[in-house]
Amino acid sequence: MARRGFEGYYAGKRCFVTGAASGIGRATALRLGAQGAELYLTDRDSDGLEATVSDVRALGAEVPEHRALDVADYNAVAAFAADIHSRHPSMDVVLNIAGVSAWGTVDRLTHDQWTKMIAINLMGPIHVIESFVPSMVAARRGGHVVNVSSAAGLVALPWHAAYSASKYGLRGMSEVLRFDLARYRIGVSVVVPGAVNTPLVNTVEIAGVDRGDPKVDRWVKRFAGHAVSPEKAAEKILAGVAKNRYLIYTSPDIWALYAFKRLAWWPYSIAMRQVNGIFTRALRPSPAPLVSHGQFETHPEQPDRPVELE
């Protein structure tokens, strides 16, 4: 059921925010602080986190606890949660915003890139949920859990297999929790941003692609040119949570693309194949590495042409 009259909704609420050092996480923390929330912040970037804490406090908001940690480290998350709960009541709103991205075709993505996507983007939110939500349930005061997925958690974007594995998983888990936690009046929202102009745009790993290539740089800048600001994304997120929306879009193009997928599967499939080809031609990946098969190696694009090892 949607909540009405959400102006002032966050005033006095205890809000836990991951990824608070930059991008959407920082913008969300600042907006929450301006609305009178009590903030508990974390990020693995200690300098960026300290800057956000300082800026939030300059707005007059309280930041009783903050700690630099990697959400992929369960023990670190659990220890921070235990310290918070030993000194403060349970959270009212938990926002899982921290995330990383890596793109690439399956023959170029490394095992470490696959593992990192799952460890940070999926297991990170799970660690936070494990550590904070049981206390919210026990307190029986209601609340809200926010998980930032992606457009890549809704549709099959080219070269996003590893990233989508984490973001689809996060969306699926959130849908289950939406129903599981309703009896405790704890809402669950999934944010599905499209292009957002954050530092992630310039740091995303693209397997097999030279990020220094001017043509690649032009495509990255074109992407950023269509991106919404972190502040706009934060505004959409907090408005959506206050209205208890399940899917929160930061731009209308993602809503339209998801509707296209659901209502016109065959045209969507054709379009995505074409987009995949455009993506590959634009980024011009380097030749795929040889794949070892016993005493022979094969080219991934030409597996019927074995090359004998010397």
C-alpha positions as a Python dict, from the first residue, in 0.01 Angstrom:
ca = {
    (1, 'M'): (0, 0, 0),
    (2, 'A'): (141, 339, -100),
    (3, 'R'): (226, 584, 174),
    (4, 'R'): (67, 927, 151),
    (5, 'G'): (205, 1263, 255),
    (6, 'F'): (571, 1163, 230),
    (7, 'E'): (715, 1510, 273),
    (8, 'G'): (921, 1488, 587),
    (9, 'Y'): (909, 1107, 562),
    (10, 'Y'): (1282, 1071, 637),
    (11, 'A'): (1305, 1320, 924),
    (12, 'G'): (1447, 1144, 1229),
    (13, 'K'): (1474, 806, 1053),
    (14, 'R'): (1788, 599, 1100),
    (15, 'C'): (1921, 522, 752),
    (16, 'F'): (2208, 290, 666),
    (17, 'V'): (2370, 369, 329),
    (18, 'T'): (2641, 172, 148),
    (19, 'G'): (2852, 322, -131),
    (20, 'A'): (2830, 661, 41),
    (21, 'A'): (3165, 796, -80),
    (22, 'S'): (3060, 886, -434),
    (23, 'G'): (2794, 872, -702),
    (24, 'I'): (2438, 776, -614),
    (25, 'G'): (2535, 672, -261),
    (26, 'R'): (2686, 1010, -176),
    (27, 'A'): (2400, 1201, -340),
    (28, 'T'): (2147, 991, -148),
    (29, 'A'): (2327, 1046, 183),
    (30, 'L'): (2336, 1422, 127),
    (31, 'R'): (1968, 1437, 35),
    (32, 'L'): (1875, 1225, 338),
    (33, 'G'): (2083, 1452, 559),
    (34, 'A'): (1908, 1758, 419),
    (35, 'Q'): (1574, 1593, 506),
    (36, 'G'): (1674, 1537, 866),
    (37, 'A'): (1764, 1167, 862),
    (38, 'E'): (2012, 1014, 1106),
    (39, 'L'): (2279, 852, 892),
    (40, 'Y'): (2496, 544, 924),
    (41, 'L'): (2737, 536, 633),
    (42, 'T'): (2991, 304, 478),
    (43, 'D'): (3211, 273, 170),
    (44, 'R'): (3545, 108, 99),
    (45, 'D'): (3688, 449, -5),
    (46, 'S'): (3783, 590, 334),
    (47, 'D'): (3877, 939, 208),
    (48, 'G'): (3558, 975, 6),
    (49, 'L'): (3355, 848, 300),
    (50, 'E'): (3508, 1104, 536),
    (51, 'A'): (3426, 1380, 285),
    (52, 'T'): (3063, 1269, 268),
    (53, 'V'): (3037, 1249, 648),
    (54, 'S'): (3177, 1602, 676),
    (55, 'D'): (2938, 1738, 414),
    (56, 'V'): (2636, 1566, 569),
    (57, 'R'): (2721, 1705, 912),
    (58, 'A'): (2760, 2051, 758),
    (59, 'L'): (2392, 2022, 662),
    (60, 'G'): (2309, 1980, 1029),
    (61, 'A'): (2242, 1607, 1010),
    (62, 'E'): (2372, 1348, 1253),
    (63, 'V'): (2612, 1070, 1150),
    (64, 'P'): (2646, 864, 1468),
    (65, 'E'): (2847, 587, 1301),
    (66, 'H'): (3048, 545, 983),
    (67, 'R'): (3314, 296, 881),
    (68, 'A'): (3522, 221, 575),
    (69, 'L'): (3473, -142, 470),
    (70, 'D'): (3411, -367, 172),
    (71, 'V'): (3055, -502, 169),
    (72, 'A'): (3190, -820, 8),
    (73, 'D'): (3352, -896, 347),
    (74, 'Y'): (3074, -1048, 557),
    (75, 'N'): (3273, -1038, 881),
    (76, 'A'): (3341, -665, 839),
    (77, 'V'): (2974, -590, 768),
    (78, 'A'): (2855, -807, 1058),
    (79, 'A'): (3102, -646, 1299),
    (80, 'F'): (2991, -296, 1200),
    (81, 'A'): (2626, -394, 1242),
    (82, 'A'): (2697, -545, 1584),
    (83, 'D'): (2871, -227, 1697),
    (84, 'I'): (2584, -11, 1571),
    (85, 'H'): (2318, -227, 1737),
    (86, 'S'): (2508, -226, 2066),
    (87, 'R'): (2472, 153, 2083),
    (88, 'H'): (2166, 240, 1874),
    (89, 'P'): (1818, 107, 1790),
    (90, 'S'): (1762, -83, 1466),
    (91, 'M'): (1756, 91, 1128),
    (92, 'D'): (1445, 233, 970),
    (93, 'V'): (1578, 232, 614),
    (94, 'V'): (1862, 23, 469),
    (95, 'L'): (1994, 131, 130),
    (96, 'N'): (2225, -106, -60),
    (97, 'I'): (2382, 126, -316),
    (98, 'A'): (2748, 14, -339),
    (99, 'G'): (2835, -163, -663),
    (100, 'V'): (3094, -219, -934),
    (101, 'S'): (3073, -304, -1303),
    (102, 'A'): (3264, -507, -1559),
    (103, 'W'): (3163, -569, -1920),
    (104, 'G'): (3288, -821, -2169),
    (105, 'T'): (3205, -1125, -2376),
    (106, 'V'): (3229, -1463, -2205),
    (107, 'D'): (3557, -1546, -2381),
    (108, 'R'): (3723, -1233, -2244),
    (109, 'L'): (3580, -1188, -1896),
    (110, 'T'): (3816, -1320, -1633),
    (111, 'H'): (3718, -1543, -1345),
    (112, 'D'): (3810, -1260, -1107),
    (113, 'Q'): (3568, -1026, -1284),
    (114, 'W'): (3283, -1278, -1262),
    (115, 'T'): (3362, -1337, -895),
    (116, 'K'): (3386, -966, -812),
    (117, 'M'): (3047, -889, -966),
    (118, 'I'): (2878, -1152, -750),
    (119, 'A'): (3081, -1078, -435),
    (120, 'I'): (3013, -703, -431),
    (121, 'N'): (2687, -652, -621),
    (122, 'L'): (2495, -954, -489),
    (123, 'M'): (2666, -1093, -179),
    (124, 'G'): (2735, -741, -52),
    (125, 'P'): (2364, -655, -20),
    (126, 'I'): (2299, -1002, 119),
    (127, 'H'): (2560, -941, 391),
    (128, 'V'): (2392, -612, 480),
    (129, 'I'): (2045, -770, 482),
    (130, 'E'): (2168, -1058, 701),
    (131, 'S'): (2323, -812, 946),
    (132, 'F'): (2055, -543, 969),
    (133, 'V'): (1711, -674, 870),
    (134, 'P'): (1664, -929, 1155),
    (135, 'S'): (1691, -642, 1404),
    (136, 'M'): (1431, -447, 1206),
    (137, 'V'): (1200, -749, 1215),
    (138, 'A'): (1250, -792, 1590),
    (139, 'A'): (1183, -423, 1659),
    (140, 'R'): (843, -449, 1484),
    (141, 'R'): (849, -84, 1383),
    (142, 'G'): (834, -145, 1009),
    (143, 'G'): (1089, 7, 776),
    (144, 'H'): (1226, -26, 425),
    (145, 'V'): (1502, -208, 237),
    (146, 'V'): (1635, -59, -86),
    (147, 'N'): (1848, -259, -331),
    (148, 'V'): (2003, -81, -628),
    (149, 'S'): (1994, -318, -924),
    (150, 'S'): (2027, -187, -1279),
    (151, 'A'): (1868, -174, -1621),
    (152, 'A'): (2098, -475, -1670),
    (153, 'G'): (1885, -650, -1410),
    (154, 'L'): (1581, -611, -1637),
    (155, 'V'): (1702, -651, -1994),
    (156, 'A'): (1983, -825, -2183),
    (157, 'L'): (2232, -545, -2240),
    (158, 'P'): (2530, -642, -2459),
    (159, 'W'): (2845, -766, -2286),
    (160, 'H'): (2676, -748, -1943),
    (161, 'A'): (2660, -1120, -1858),
    (162, 'A'): (2866, -1099, -1537),
    (163, 'Y'): (2709, -772, -1428),
    (164, 'S'): (2358, -897, -1510),
    (165, 'A'): (2420, -1218, -1315),
    (166, 'S'): (2459, -1006, -1002),
    (167, 'K'): (2184, -756, -1079),
    (168, 'Y'): (1919, -1009, -1188),
    (169, 'G'): (1999, -1206, -874),
    (170, 'L'): (1953, -895, -661),
    (171, 'R'): (1617, -822, -825),
    (172, 'G'): (1497, -1181, -773),
    (173, 'M'): (1596, -1180, -407),
    (174, 'S'): (1424, -846, -358),
    (175, 'E'): (1099, -972, -507),
    (176, 'V'): (1094, -1260, -259),
    (177, 'L'): (1174, -1027, 33),
    (178, 'R'): (901, -787, -80),
    (179, 'F'): (646, -1055, 16),
    (180, 'D'): (838, -1216, 301),
    (181, 'L'): (883, -890, 491),
    (182, 'A'): (540, -739, 424),
    (183, 'R'): (397, -901, 738),
    (184, 'Y'): (644, -692, 939),
    (185, 'R'): (552, -373, 752),
    (186, 'I'): (901, -364, 597),
    (187, 'G'): (883, -251, 237),
    (188, 'V'): (1134, -357, -28),
    (189, 'S'): (1225, -153, -335),
    (190, 'V'): (1450, -232, -630),
    (191, 'V'): (1610, 61, -807),
    (192, 'V'): (1680, 1, -1178),
    (193, 'P'): (1896, 289, -1301),
    (194, 'G'): (1989, 331, -1662),
    (195, 'A'): (2275, 565, -1741),
    (196, 'V'): (2382, 763, -1435),
    (197, 'N'): (2680, 997, -1458),
    (198, 'T'): (2888, 861, -1170),
    (199, 'P'): (3259, 773, -1137),
    (200, 'L'): (3156, 419, -1236),
    (201, 'V'): (3121, 541, -1595),
    (202, 'N'): (3494, 609, -1614),
    (203, 'T'): (3611, 313, -1407),
    (204, 'V'): (3399, 30, -1551),
    (205, 'E'): (3621, -256, -1663),
    (206, 'I'): (3570, -360, -2027),
    (207, 'A'): (3741, -693, -2086),
    (208, 'G'): (3945, -707, -2406),
    (209, 'V'): (3903, -335, -2480),
    (210, 'D'): (4164, -60, -2460),
    (211, 'R'): (4002, 212, -2250),
    (212, 'G'): (4262, 456, -2383),
    (213, 'D'): (4138, 415, -2743),
    (214, 'P'): (3990, 750, -2858),
    (215, 'K'): (3695, 569, -3019),
    (216, 'V'): (3615, 396, -2691),
    (217, 'D'): (3649, 725, -2507),
    (218, 'R'): (3400, 886, -2745),
    (219, 'W'): (3147, 609, -2678),
    (220, 'V'): (3193, 647, -2302),
    (221, 'K'): (3139, 1023, -2330),
    (222, 'R'): (2830, 964, -2545),
    (223, 'F'): (2697, 733, -2274),
    (224, 'A'): (2767, 996, -2006),
    (225, 'G'): (2593, 1259, -2218),
    (226, 'H'): (2265, 1065, -2193),
    (227, 'A'): (2308, 990, -1822),
    (228, 'V'): (2108, 1147, -1541),
    (229, 'S'): (2292, 1305, -1251),
    (230, 'P'): (2345, 1118, -922),
    (231, 'E'): (2136, 1386, -754),
    (232, 'K'): (1843, 1320, -988),
    (233, 'A'): (1877, 946, -926),
    (234, 'A'): (1881, 1002, -550),
    (235, 'E'): (1568, 1215, -573),
    (236, 'K'): (1387, 940, -766),
    (237, 'I'): (1501, 674, -519),
    (238, 'L'): (1387, 855, -207),
    (239, 'A'): (1053, 958, -360),
    (240, 'G'): (990, 600, -472),
    (241, 'V'): (1075, 454, -133),
    (242, 'A'): (845, 699, 44),
    (243, 'K'): (566, 582, -190),
    (244, 'N'): (658, 216, -125),
    (245, 'R'): (716, 144, -493),
    (246, 'Y'): (870, -191, -582),
    (247, 'L'): (1050, -96, -906),
    (248, 'I'): (1200, 252, -901),
    (249, 'Y'): (1315, 392, -1236),
    (250, 'T'): (1560, 681, -1250),
    (251, 'S'): (1469, 763, -1612),
    (252, 'P'): (1169, 686, -1836),
    (253, 'D'): (1375, 515, -2108),
    (254, 'I'): (1435, 212, -1887),
    (255, 'W'): (1064, 179, -1811),
    (256, 'A'): (994, 190, -2186),
    (257, 'L'): (1264, -68, -2268),
    (258, 'Y'): (1138, -310, -2002),
    (259, 'A'): (781, -269, -2127),
    (260, 'F'): (905, -339, -2480),
    (261, 'K'): (1068, -662, -2360),
    (262, 'R'): (757, -782, -2176),
    (263, 'L'): (503, -690, -2445),
    (264, 'A'): (698, -755, -2767),
    (265, 'W'): (947, -1033, -2707),
    (266, 'W'): (1021, -1115, -3071),
    (267, 'P'): (1092, -755, -3185),
    (268, 'Y'): (1290, -707, -2863),
    (269, 'S'): (1504, -1013, -2944),
    (270, 'I'): (1579, -884, -3293),
    (271, 'A'): (1663, -538, -3160),
    (272, 'M'): (1898, -673, -2892),
    (273, 'R'): (2087, -885, -3146),
    (274, 'Q'): (2138, -573, -3357),
    (275, 'V'): (2247, -369, -3057),
    (276, 'N'): (2495, -640, -2965),
    (277, 'G'): (2653, -616, -3308),
    (278, 'I'): (2671, -237, -3288),
    (279, 'F'): (2828, -259, -2944),
    (280, 'T'): (3096, -502, -3064),
    (281, 'R'): (3182, -297, -3373),
    (282, 'A'): (3200, 25, -3171),
    (283, 'L'): (3428, -106, -2896),
    (284, 'R'): (3643, -323, -3126),
    (285, 'P'): (3762, -583, -2876),
    (286, 'S'): (4112, -725, -2910),
    (287, 'P'): (4146, -1082, -3040),
    (288, 'A'): (4022, -1337, -2791),
    (289, 'P'): (4291, -1542, -2614),
    (290, 'L'): (4354, -1899, -2716),
    (291, 'V'): (4169, -2158, -2510),
    (292, 'S'): (4363, -2466, -2403),
    (293, 'H'): (4216, -2813, -2469),
    (294, 'G'): (4478, -3067, -2370),
    (295, 'Q'): (4762, -3065, -2626),
    (296, 'F'): (4578, -2828, -2860),
    (297, 'E'): (4452, -2473, -2839),
    (298, 'T'): (4153, -2339, -3026),
    (299, 'H'): (4039, -1995, -3126),
    (300, 'P'): (3708, -1923, -2943),
    (301, 'E'): (3563, -1771, -3263),
    (302, 'Q'): (3684, -2071, -3470),
    (303, 'P'): (3672, -2376, -3243),
    (304, 'D'): (3696, -2609, -3541),
    (305, 'R'): (4050, -2489, -3615),
    (306, 'P'): (4284, -2636, -3354),
    (307, 'V'): (4633, -2492, -3319),
    (308, 'E'): (4895, -2739, -3200),
    (309, 'L'): (5094, -2626, -2899),
    (310, 'E'): (5469, -2600, -2942),
}
